[in-house]
Coordinates of N, CA and C in Angstrom, one line a residue:
M20 N -18.9 -54.9 3.0 CA -19.5 -53.9 2.2 C -19.0 -52.5 2.6
S21 N -18.6 -51.8 1.6 CA -18.1 -50.4 1.9 C -19.3 -49.5 2.1
S22 N -19.2 -48.6 3.1 CA -20.2 -47.6 3.4 C -20.2 -46.5 2.3
P23 N -21.4 -46.0 2.0 CA -21.5 -44.9 0.9 C -20.7 -43.7 1.4
S24 N -20.1 -43.0 0.4 CA -19.3 -41.8 0.7 C -20.3 -40.7 1.1
T25 N -19.8 -39.9 2.0 CA -20.6 -38.7 2.4 C -20.0 -37.4 1.8
T26 N -20.9 -36.6 1.4 CA -20.5 -35.3 0.9 C -20.7 -34.2 1.9
R27 N -19.7 -33.4 2.1 CA -19.8 -32.4 3.1 C -20.7 -31.3 2.6
S28 N -21.5 -30.7 3.5 CA -22.3 -29.6 3.1 C -21.5 -28.3 2.8
I29 N -22.0 -27.4 2.0 CA -21.2 -26.2 1.7 C -21.8 -25.1 2.5
I30 N -20.8 -24.3 3.0 CA -21.2 -23.1 3.8 C -20.6 -21.9 3.0
Y31 N -21.5 -20.9 2.7 CA -21.1 -19.7 1.9 C -20.8 -18.6 2.9
L32 N -19.7 -17.9 2.7 CA -19.3 -16.8 3.6 C -19.3 -15.5 2.8
G33 N -20.0 -14.5 3.2 CA -19.9 -13.2 2.6 C -19.1 -12.3 3.6
L34 N -18.0 -11.8 3.1 CA -17.1 -11.0 3.9 C -17.1 -9.6 3.5
D35 N -17.5 -8.7 4.5 CA -17.4 -7.3 4.3 C -16.1 -6.8 4.9
V36 N -15.1 -6.5 4.1 CA -13.7 -6.3 4.6 C -13.4 -4.8 4.7
H37 N -12.9 -4.4 5.9 CA -12.4 -3.1 6.1 C -11.0 -3.2 6.7
K38 N -10.4 -2.0 6.8 CA -9.0 -2.0 7.3 C -8.9 -2.6 8.7
D39 N -9.8 -2.3 9.6 CA -9.7 -2.8 10.9 C -10.7 -3.9 11.3
S40 N -11.6 -4.2 10.4 CA -12.6 -5.3 10.8 C -13.0 -6.1 9.5
I41 N -13.5 -7.3 9.8 CA -14.2 -8.1 8.8 C -15.5 -8.6 9.4
T42 N -16.6 -8.3 8.7 CA -17.9 -8.8 9.1 C -18.2 -10.0 8.2
I43 N -18.5 -11.1 8.8 CA -18.7 -12.4 8.0 C -20.2 -12.9 8.2
A44 N -20.9 -13.1 7.1 CA -22.2 -13.7 7.1 C -22.0 -15.1 6.8
V45 N -22.6 -16.0 7.6 CA -22.5 -17.5 7.4 C -23.8 -18.0 6.9
L46 N -23.8 -18.5 5.6 CA -25.0 -18.9 5.0 C -24.9 -20.4 4.6
P47 N -25.5 -21.3 5.3 CA -25.5 -22.7 5.0 C -26.1 -23.0 3.6
E48 N -25.8 -24.1 3.0 CA -26.1 -24.4 1.7 C -27.6 -24.3 1.4
H49 N -28.4 -24.8 2.3 CA -29.9 -24.8 2.1 C -30.7 -23.9 3.0
A50 N -30.0 -23.0 3.7 CA -30.7 -22.1 4.6 C -31.3 -21.0 3.9
K51 N -32.4 -20.5 4.4 CA -33.0 -19.3 3.7 C -32.3 -18.0 4.0
N52 N -31.8 -17.9 5.3 CA -31.1 -16.7 5.7 C -29.8 -17.1 6.3
A53 N -28.9 -16.1 6.5 CA -27.7 -16.3 7.2 C -27.9 -16.9 8.6
A54 N -27.1 -17.9 8.9 CA -27.2 -18.5 10.3 C -26.7 -17.6 11.3
R55 N -25.7 -16.8 11.0 CA -25.2 -15.8 11.9 C -24.3 -14.9 11.2
V56 N -24.0 -13.8 11.8 CA -23.1 -12.7 11.3 C -22.2 -12.4 12.4
D57 N -20.9 -12.6 12.2 CA -19.9 -12.3 13.1 C -19.0 -11.1 12.7
R58 N -18.5 -10.3 13.6 CA -17.6 -9.2 13.3 C -16.3 -9.5 14.0
L59 N -15.2 -9.6 13.2 CA -13.9 -9.8 13.7 C -13.0 -8.7 13.4
S60 N -11.9 -8.6 14.2 CA -10.8 -7.6 13.8 C -10.1 -8.2 12.6
N61 N -9.6 -7.3 11.8 CA -8.9 -7.7 10.6 C -7.5 -8.2 11.0
D62 N -7.5 -9.4 11.5 CA -6.2 -10.0 12.0 C -6.2 -11.4 11.5
L63 N -5.2 -11.7 10.6 CA -5.2 -13.0 10.0 C -5.2 -14.2 11.0
P64 N -4.3 -14.2 12.0 CA -4.4 -15.4 12.9 C -5.8 -15.6 13.6
K65 N -6.4 -14.5 14.0 CA -7.8 -14.6 14.5 C -8.8 -15.1 13.5
L66 N -8.6 -14.6 12.3 CA -9.5 -15.1 11.2 C -9.3 -16.6 10.9
K67 N -8.1 -17.0 10.9 CA -7.8 -18.5 10.7 C -8.5 -19.3 11.7
R68 N -8.4 -18.9 13.0 CA -9.0 -19.7 14.1 C -10.5 -19.7 13.9
W69 N -11.1 -18.6 13.5 CA -12.5 -18.6 13.3 C -12.9 -19.5 12.1
L70 N -12.2 -19.5 11.0 CA -12.4 -20.3 9.9 C -12.2 -21.8 10.2
D71 N -11.2 -22.1 11.0 CA -11.0 -23.5 11.4 C -12.2 -24.0 12.1
R72 N -12.8 -23.2 13.0 CA -14.0 -23.7 13.7 C -15.2 -23.8 12.8
A73 N -15.4 -22.8 11.9 CA -16.5 -22.8 11.0 C -16.4 -24.0 10.0
A74 N -15.2 -24.4 9.6 CA -15.0 -25.5 8.7 C -15.4 -26.9 9.2
R75 N -15.5 -27.0 10.5 CA -16.0 -28.2 11.1 C -17.4 -28.6 10.7
D76 N -18.2 -27.6 10.3 CA -19.6 -27.9 9.9 C -19.8 -28.0 8.4
G77 N -18.7 -27.8 7.6 CA -18.9 -28.0 6.2 C -17.7 -27.3 5.4
E78 N -17.8 -27.4 4.1 CA -16.8 -26.9 3.2 C -17.1 -25.4 3.0
L79 N -16.1 -24.6 3.3 CA -16.2 -23.1 3.2 C -16.0 -22.6 1.8
R80 N -16.8 -21.7 1.4 CA -16.6 -20.9 0.1 C -16.9 -19.5 0.4
A81 N -15.8 -18.7 0.4 CA -15.9 -17.3 0.8 C -15.8 -16.3 -0.4
C82 N -16.3 -15.1 -0.2 CA -16.1 -14.1 -1.2 C -16.1 -12.7 -0.5
Y83 N -15.4 -11.8 -1.1 CA -15.4 -10.4 -0.7 C -15.1 -9.5 -1.9
E84 N -15.5 -8.2 -1.7 CA -15.4 -7.3 -2.8 C -13.9 -6.8 -3.0
A85 N -13.5 -6.6 -4.2 CA -12.2 -6.0 -4.5 C -12.2 -4.6 -3.9
S86 N -11.1 -4.2 -3.2 CA -11.0 -2.9 -2.6 C -9.6 -2.6 -2.3
G87 N -9.4 -1.5 -1.5 CA -8.0 -1.2 -1.1 C -7.4 -2.2 -0.2
A88 N -8.2 -3.2 0.2 CA -7.6 -4.2 1.1 C -6.7 -5.2 0.3
G89 N -6.8 -5.1 -1.1 CA -6.0 -5.9 -1.9 C -6.3 -7.4 -1.9
Y90 N -5.3 -8.2 -2.1 CA -5.6 -9.7 -2.2 C -4.9 -10.5 -1.2
V91 N -4.4 -9.9 -0.1 CA -3.8 -10.6 1.0 C -4.7 -11.6 1.6
L92 N -6.0 -11.2 1.8 CA -7.0 -12.1 2.4 C -7.3 -13.2 1.5
H93 N -7.4 -13.0 0.2 CA -7.7 -14.1 -0.7 C -6.6 -15.1 -0.7
R94 N -5.3 -14.6 -0.7 CA -4.2 -15.6 -0.7 C -4.1 -16.4 0.6
A95 N -4.4 -15.7 1.7 CA -4.4 -16.4 2.9 C -5.5 -17.5 3.0
L96 N -6.7 -17.2 2.6 CA -7.7 -18.2 2.6 C -7.4 -19.4 1.7
R97 N -6.8 -19.1 0.5 CA -6.5 -20.2 -0.4 C -5.3 -21.1 0.2
E98 N -4.4 -20.4 0.9 CA -3.3 -21.1 1.5 C -3.9 -22.0 2.7
W99 N -4.9 -21.6 3.3 CA -5.5 -22.4 4.4 C -6.4 -23.4 3.9
G100 N -6.6 -23.6 2.6 CA -7.4 -24.6 2.0 C -8.9 -24.3 1.8
H101 N -9.2 -23.0 1.8 CA -10.6 -22.6 1.6 C -10.8 -21.9 0.2
A102 N -11.9 -22.2 -0.4 CA -12.2 -21.5 -1.7 C -12.5 -20.0 -1.4
C103 N -12.1 -19.1 -2.2 CA -12.3 -17.7 -2.0 C -12.3 -17.0 -3.4
D104 N -13.3 -16.2 -3.6 CA -13.4 -15.3 -4.8 C -13.4 -13.9 -4.4
V105 N -12.7 -13.0 -5.2 CA -12.8 -11.6 -5.0 C -13.8 -11.1 -6.1
I106 N -14.7 -10.3 -5.6 CA -15.9 -9.9 -6.5 C -15.7 -8.5 -7.0
A107 N -16.1 -8.3 -8.2 CA -16.1 -6.9 -8.8 C -17.2 -6.1 -8.2
P108 N -16.9 -5.0 -7.5 CA -18.0 -4.3 -6.8 C -19.0 -3.7 -7.7
S109 N -18.5 -3.2 -8.9 CA -19.4 -2.5 -9.8 C -20.5 -3.5 -10.4
L110 N -20.2 -4.8 -10.3 CA -21.1 -5.8 -10.9 C -22.0 -6.5 -9.9
V111 N -22.0 -6.0 -8.7 CA -22.8 -6.6 -7.6 C -24.3 -6.1 -7.9
P112 N -25.2 -7.1 -8.1 CA -26.6 -6.6 -8.3 C -27.1 -5.8 -7.1
Q113 N -27.9 -4.8 -7.5 CA -28.4 -3.9 -6.5 C -30.0 -3.9 -6.5
R114 N -30.6 -4.1 -5.3 CA -32.0 -4.0 -5.3 C -32.5 -2.6 -5.4
P115 N -33.5 -2.3 -6.2 CA -34.0 -0.9 -6.4 C -34.3 -0.2 -5.0
G116 N -33.8 1.0 -4.8 CA -34.1 1.7 -3.6 C -33.3 1.4 -2.4
V117 N -32.4 0.4 -2.5 CA -31.6 -0.1 -1.4 C -30.2 0.3 -1.6
Q118 N -29.7 1.1 -0.6 CA -28.3 1.5 -0.6 C -27.5 0.6 0.3
R119 N -26.3 0.1 -0.2 CA -25.5 -0.8 0.6 C -24.6 0.1 1.5
K120 N -25.0 0.2 2.8 CA -24.3 1.0 3.7 C -23.8 0.3 5.0
H121 N -24.5 -0.8 5.3 CA -24.3 -1.5 6.6 C -23.5 -2.8 6.4
D122 N -22.4 -2.9 7.2 CA -21.6 -4.1 7.1 C -22.3 -5.4 7.1
K123 N -23.3 -5.5 8.1 CA -24.0 -6.7 8.3 C -24.8 -7.1 7.1
S124 N -25.6 -6.1 6.6 CA -26.5 -6.4 5.4 C -25.6 -6.7 4.2
D125 N -24.5 -5.9 4.0 CA -23.6 -6.1 2.9 C -23.1 -7.5 2.9
A126 N -22.6 -8.0 4.0 CA -22.1 -9.3 4.1 C -23.1 -10.4 3.8
C127 N -24.3 -10.2 4.3 CA -25.4 -11.1 4.0 C -25.8 -11.2 2.5
D128 N -25.8 -10.0 1.9 CA -26.1 -9.9 0.5 C -25.0 -10.6 -0.3
L129 N -23.8 -10.4 0.1 CA -22.7 -11.1 -0.7 C -22.8 -12.6 -0.6
A130 N -23.1 -13.1 0.6 CA -23.2 -14.6 0.8 C -24.4 -15.1 0.0
R131 N -25.5 -14.4 0.0 CA -26.7 -14.8 -0.7 C -26.5 -14.8 -2.3
L132 N -25.9 -13.7 -2.8 CA -25.7 -13.6 -4.2 C -24.6 -14.6 -4.7
Y133 N -23.6 -14.8 -3.8 CA -22.5 -15.7 -4.1 C -23.1 -17.2 -4.3
R134 N -23.9 -17.6 -3.3 CA -24.6 -18.9 -3.4 C -25.4 -19.0 -4.7
A135 N -26.1 -17.9 -5.1 CA -27.0 -18.0 -6.2 C -26.2 -17.9 -7.6
G136 N -24.9 -17.6 -7.5 CA -24.1 -17.6 -8.7 C -24.2 -16.3 -9.4
E137 N -24.6 -15.2 -8.7 CA -24.9 -13.9 -9.4 C -23.8 -12.9 -9.2
L138 N -22.7 -13.3 -8.8 CA -21.5 -12.4 -8.6 C -20.4 -12.7 -9.7
T139 N -19.7 -11.6 -10.0 CA -18.6 -11.8 -11.0 C -17.3 -11.6 -10.3
S140 N -16.5 -12.6 -10.4 CA -15.2 -12.5 -9.7 C -14.2 -11.8 -10.6
V141 N -13.1 -11.2 -10.0 CA -12.1 -10.6 -10.8 C -10.9 -11.5 -10.9
R142 N -10.0 -11.2 -11.9 CA -8.8 -12.0 -12.0 C -7.8 -11.5 -10.9
I143 N -7.2 -12.5 -10.2 CA -6.3 -12.2 -9.1 C -4.9 -12.1 -9.7
P144 N -4.3 -10.9 -9.6 CA -2.9 -10.8 -10.1 C -1.9 -11.5 -9.2
S145 N -0.8 -11.9 -9.9 CA 0.2 -12.5 -9.1 C 0.9 -11.5 -8.2
E146 N 1.6 -11.9 -7.2 CA 2.3 -10.9 -6.3 C 3.3 -10.1 -7.1
A147 N 3.9 -10.7 -8.1 CA 4.9 -10.0 -8.9 C 4.2 -8.9 -9.7
E148 N 3.0 -9.2 -10.3 CA 2.2 -8.3 -11.0 C 1.8 -7.1 -10.1
E149 N 1.4 -7.4 -8.9 CA 1.0 -6.4 -8.0 C 2.2 -5.4 -7.7
R150 N 3.3 -6.0 -7.6 CA 4.5 -5.1 -7.3 C 4.8 -4.2 -8.5
V151 N 4.6 -4.7 -9.7 CA 4.8 -3.8 -10.8 C 3.8 -2.7 -10.9
R152 N 2.5 -3.1 -10.6 CA 1.5 -2.1 -10.5 C 1.8 -1.0 -9.6
D153 N 2.3 -1.4 -8.4 CA 2.6 -0.3 -7.4 C 3.8 0.5 -7.8
V154 N 4.7 0.0 -8.6 CA 5.8 0.8 -9.2 C 5.2 1.8 -10.1
V155 N 4.3 1.4 -10.9 CA 3.6 2.3 -11.9 C 2.8 3.4 -11.2
R156 N 2.1 3.0 -10.1 CA 1.4 4.0 -9.3 C 2.3 5.0 -8.7
C157 N 3.5 4.5 -8.2 CA 4.4 5.4 -7.6 C 4.9 6.4 -8.7
R158 N 5.2 5.9 -9.9 CA 5.6 6.7 -11.0 C 4.6 7.8 -11.3
E159 N 3.3 7.4 -11.3 CA 2.2 8.4 -11.5 C 2.2 9.4 -10.5
T160 N 2.5 9.1 -9.2 CA 2.5 10.1 -8.2 C 3.6 11.1 -8.5
F161 N 4.8 10.6 -8.9 CA 5.9 11.6 -9.2 C 5.5 12.4 -10.4
Q162 N 4.8 11.9 -11.4 CA 4.4 12.7 -12.5 C 3.5 13.8 -12.1
R163 N 2.6 13.5 -11.2 CA 1.7 14.6 -10.7 C 2.5 15.6 -10.0
E164 N 3.5 15.2 -9.2 CA 4.3 16.2 -8.5 C 5.1 17.0 -9.4
I165 N 5.5 16.5 -10.6 CA 6.3 17.2 -11.6 C 5.4 18.3 -12.1
L166 N 4.2 18.0 -12.5 CA 3.3 19.0 -13.1 C 3.0 20.1 -12.1
K167 N 2.8 19.7 -10.8 CA 2.6 20.7 -9.8 C 3.8 21.6 -9.6
S168 N 5.0 21.0 -9.5 CA 6.2 21.7 -9.3 C 6.5 22.7 -10.5
R169 N 6.2 22.3 -11.7 CA 6.4 23.2 -12.8 C 5.4 24.4 -12.7
H170 N 4.2 24.1 -12.3 CA 3.2 25.1 -12.1 C 3.6 26.1 -11.1
D171 N 4.2 25.6 -9.9 CA 4.6 26.5 -8.9 C 5.8 27.4 -9.3
I172 N 6.7 26.8 -10.1 CA 7.8 27.6 -10.6 C 7.3 28.8 -11.5
L173 N 6.5 28.5 -12.5 CA 6.0 29.5 -13.4 C 5.2 30.6 -12.6
K174 N 4.4 30.2 -11.7 CA 3.6 31.1 -10.9 C 4.5 32.0 -10.1
F175 N 5.5 31.5 -9.4 CA 6.4 32.2 -8.6 C 7.2 33.3 -9.4
L176 N 7.7 32.8 -10.6 CA 8.4 33.8 -11.4 C 7.5 34.8 -12.0
A177 N 6.3 34.5 -12.4 CA 5.4 35.5 -12.9 C 5.1 36.5 -11.9
R178 N 5.0 36.1 -10.6 CA 4.7 37.1 -9.5 C 5.9 38.1 -9.4
R179 N 7.1 37.7 -9.8 CA 8.2 38.6 -9.7 C 8.6 39.2 -11.1
G180 N 7.7 39.0 -12.0 CA 7.8 39.7 -13.3 C 8.8 39.0 -14.3
F181 N 9.1 37.7 -14.0 CA 9.9 36.9 -14.9 C 9.1 35.9 -15.7
V182 N 9.0 36.2 -17.0 CA 8.2 35.3 -17.9 C 9.1 35.0 -19.1
Y183 N 9.3 33.8 -19.4 CA 10.1 33.4 -20.6 C 9.3 33.6 -21.9
R184 N 9.9 34.4 -22.8 CA 9.2 34.7 -24.0 C 10.0 34.3 -25.3
E185 N 11.0 33.5 -25.1 CA 11.9 33.2 -26.3 C 11.5 31.8 -26.9
G186 N 10.4 31.3 -26.5 CA 10.0 30.0 -27.0 C 9.1 29.2 -26.0
C187 N 8.9 27.9 -26.2 CA 8.0 27.1 -25.4 C 8.7 26.8 -24.0
N188 N 7.8 26.8 -23.0 CA 8.3 26.4 -21.7 C 8.7 24.9 -21.7
W189 N 9.7 24.7 -20.9 CA 10.2 23.3 -20.6 C 10.9 22.7 -21.8
R190 N 11.3 23.5 -22.8 CA 12.2 23.1 -23.8 C 13.6 23.5 -23.4
T191 N 14.6 23.2 -24.3 CA 16.0 23.4 -23.9 C 16.3 24.8 -23.6
G192 N 15.8 25.8 -24.4 CA 16.1 27.2 -24.1 C 15.5 27.6 -22.7
H193 N 14.3 27.2 -22.4 CA 13.6 27.5 -21.2 C 14.3 26.9 -20.0
L194 N 14.8 25.7 -20.2 CA 15.5 25.0 -19.1 C 16.8 25.7 -18.8
R195 N 17.5 26.2 -19.8 CA 18.7 26.9 -19.6 C 18.5 28.2 -18.9
W196 N 17.4 28.9 -19.2 CA 17.0 30.2 -18.6 C 16.7 29.9 -17.1
L197 N 16.0 28.9 -16.8 CA 15.7 28.5 -15.4 C 17.0 28.2 -14.6
E198 N 17.9 27.5 -15.3 CA 19.2 27.2 -14.6 C 20.0 28.5 -14.3
H199 N 19.9 29.5 -15.3 CA 20.6 30.7 -15.0 C 20.0 31.5 -13.8
L200 N 18.7 31.4 -13.6 CA 18.0 32.0 -12.5 C 18.5 31.5 -11.2
T201 N 19.1 30.3 -11.2 CA 19.6 29.7 -9.9 C 21.0 30.1 -9.6
S202 N 21.7 30.7 -10.6 CA 23.1 31.0 -10.4 C 23.3 32.3 -9.7
E203 N 24.6 32.6 -9.4 CA 24.9 33.8 -8.7 C 24.7 35.0 -9.5
A204 N 24.7 34.8 -10.8 CA 24.4 35.9 -11.8 C 22.9 36.2 -12.0
S205 N 22.1 35.5 -11.3 CA 20.6 35.6 -11.4 C 20.1 37.0 -11.1
P206 N 19.2 37.5 -12.0 CA 18.6 38.8 -11.7 C 17.6 38.8 -10.6
L207 N 17.3 37.6 -10.0 CA 16.4 37.5 -8.9 C 17.0 38.1 -7.6
A208 N 16.2 38.8 -6.8 CA 16.7 39.3 -5.5 C 17.2 38.1 -4.7
P209 N 18.1 38.3 -3.8 CA 18.7 37.2 -3.0 C 17.6 36.3 -2.3
A210 N 16.6 36.9 -1.7 CA 15.6 36.1 -1.0 C 14.8 35.3 -2.0
D211 N 14.5 35.9 -3.2 CA 13.7 35.2 -4.2 C 14.6 34.1 -4.9
R212 N 15.9 34.4 -5.0 CA 16.7 33.4 -5.5 C 16.8 32.1 -4.6
L213 N 16.8 32.3 -3.3 CA 16.7 31.2 -2.4 C 15.5 30.4 -2.6
V214 N 14.3 31.1 -2.7 CA 13.1 30.4 -2.9 C 13.1 29.6 -4.2
F215 N 13.5 30.3 -5.2 CA 13.5 29.7 -6.6 C 14.4 28.5 -6.6
R216 N 15.5 28.6 -6.0 CA 16.4 27.4 -6.0 C 15.8 26.2 -5.3
E217 N 15.0 26.4 -4.3 CA 14.3 25.3 -3.7 C 13.3 24.7 -4.6
Y218 N 12.5 25.5 -5.3 CA 11.5 25.1 -6.2 C 12.2 24.3 -7.4
H219 N 13.3 24.8 -7.8 CA 14.1 24.2 -8.9 C 14.7 22.9 -8.5
A220 N 15.2 22.8 -7.3 CA 15.8 21.6 -6.8 C 14.7 20.5 -6.6
L221 N 13.5 20.9 -6.2 CA 12.4 20.0 -6.0 C 12.0 19.4 -7.3
L222 N 11.9 20.2 -8.3 CA 11.6 19.7 -9.7 C 12.6 18.8 -10.2
A223 N 13.9 19.1 -10.0 CA 15.0 18.2 -10.4 C 14.9 16.9 -9.8
Y224 N 14.6 16.9 -8.5 CA 14.5 15.6 -7.7 C 13.4 14.8 -8.2
T225 N 12.2 15.4 -8.4 CA 11.0 14.6 -8.9 C 11.3 14.0 -10.3
L226 N 11.9 14.8 -11.1 CA 12.2 14.3 -12.5 C 13.2 13.1 -12.4
Q227 N 14.2 13.2 -11.5 CA 15.2 12.2 -11.3 C 14.5 10.9 -10.9
R228 N 13.7 11.0 -9.9 CA 13.0 9.8 -9.3 C 12.0 9.2 -10.3
R229 N 11.3 10.0 -11.1 CA 10.4 9.5 -12.1 C 11.2 8.7 -13.2
D230 N 12.3 9.3 -13.6 CA 13.1 8.6 -14.6 C 13.7 7.3 -14.1
A231 N 14.0 7.3 -12.8 CA 14.5 6.0 -12.2 C 13.4 5.0 -12.2
L232 N 12.2 5.4 -11.9 CA 11.1 4.4 -11.9 C 10.8 4.0 -13.3
D233 N 10.9 4.9 -14.3 CA 10.7 4.4 -15.7 C 11.7 3.3 -16.1
R234 N 12.9 3.4 -15.6 CA 13.9 2.4 -15.9 C 13.5 1.1 -15.2
V235 N 13.0 1.1 -14.0 CA 12.6 -0.1 -13.3 C 11.4 -0.7 -14.1
I236 N 10.5 0.1 -14.5 CA 9.3 -0.4 -15.2 C 9.7 -1.1 -16.5
E237 N 10.7 -0.5 -17.2 CA 11.2 -1.0 -18.5 C 11.8 -2.4 -18.2
V238 N 12.6 -2.5 -17.2 CA 13.3 -3.7 -16.8 C 12.3 -4.8 -16.5
E239 N 11.2 -4.4 -15.8 CA 10.2 -5.4 -15.4 C 9.4 -6.0 -16.6
K240 N 9.5 -5.3 -17.7 CA 8.9 -5.9 -18.9 C 9.7 -7.0 -19.5
H241 N 10.9 -7.1 -19.0 CA 11.8 -8.2 -19.5 C 12.5 -8.9 -18.3
P242 N 11.7 -9.8 -17.7 CA 12.1 -10.4 -16.4 C 13.4 -11.2 -16.5
V243 N 13.7 -11.7 -17.7 CA 15.0 -12.4 -17.8 C 16.2 -11.5 -17.6
V244 N 16.1 -10.3 -18.3 CA 17.1 -9.3 -18.1 C 17.2 -8.8 -16.7
F245 N 16.0 -8.7 -16.0 CA 15.9 -8.3 -14.6 C 16.7 -9.2 -13.7
R246 N 16.5 -10.5 -14.0 CA 17.2 -11.5 -13.1 C 18.7 -11.4 -13.4
I247 N 19.2 -11.2 -14.6 CA 20.6 -11.1 -14.9 C 21.2 -9.9 -14.2
L248 N 20.4 -8.7 -14.2 CA 20.9 -7.5 -13.6 C 21.0 -7.7 -12.1

């Protein structure tokens, strides 16, 4: 006669993740409160050893909030054979009058709410999608620098009494005027011409890099073309 199959108990893990540390609340399936709360350094090999030990007592199901830590931890846990969800922070239920400030209590709350099914997980992007997102973020950084650089140029010239009045700024005529101010025939004083050339070169560089990123983003929209290139 075959023996009845046994079902492993489930252990819920609430992870409060920071750049240098991970606080883990361990909540067994039928326990009222967390059995323990451990604080580890945010180091994947150490975390794997900790999880390997914890998994001896049951099936692990972990969760942590989406943050600047990204999805490296999620991918690692899944690769190690453990269930893991990344939670939308803005949708974590809050008890009235309680502010979530402490790693230990935050980890315990995550484990408790996760077991109760009261948390909302986010969609995990693929690694390729994350890379495209970072290219877009980089492009946005250069766009901010372009706006700042343009502002610096106009302010500097205005302090020297040079204001373009023949049309709109940053159109063809204005750009030619700015180019003339960098030349040897510029009416700017030599020291001012030196400063202006640096401002102008910085703007040209940021525009060049932004346009290059635009081309990369456009290519990423067509992966087949990207592979051929």
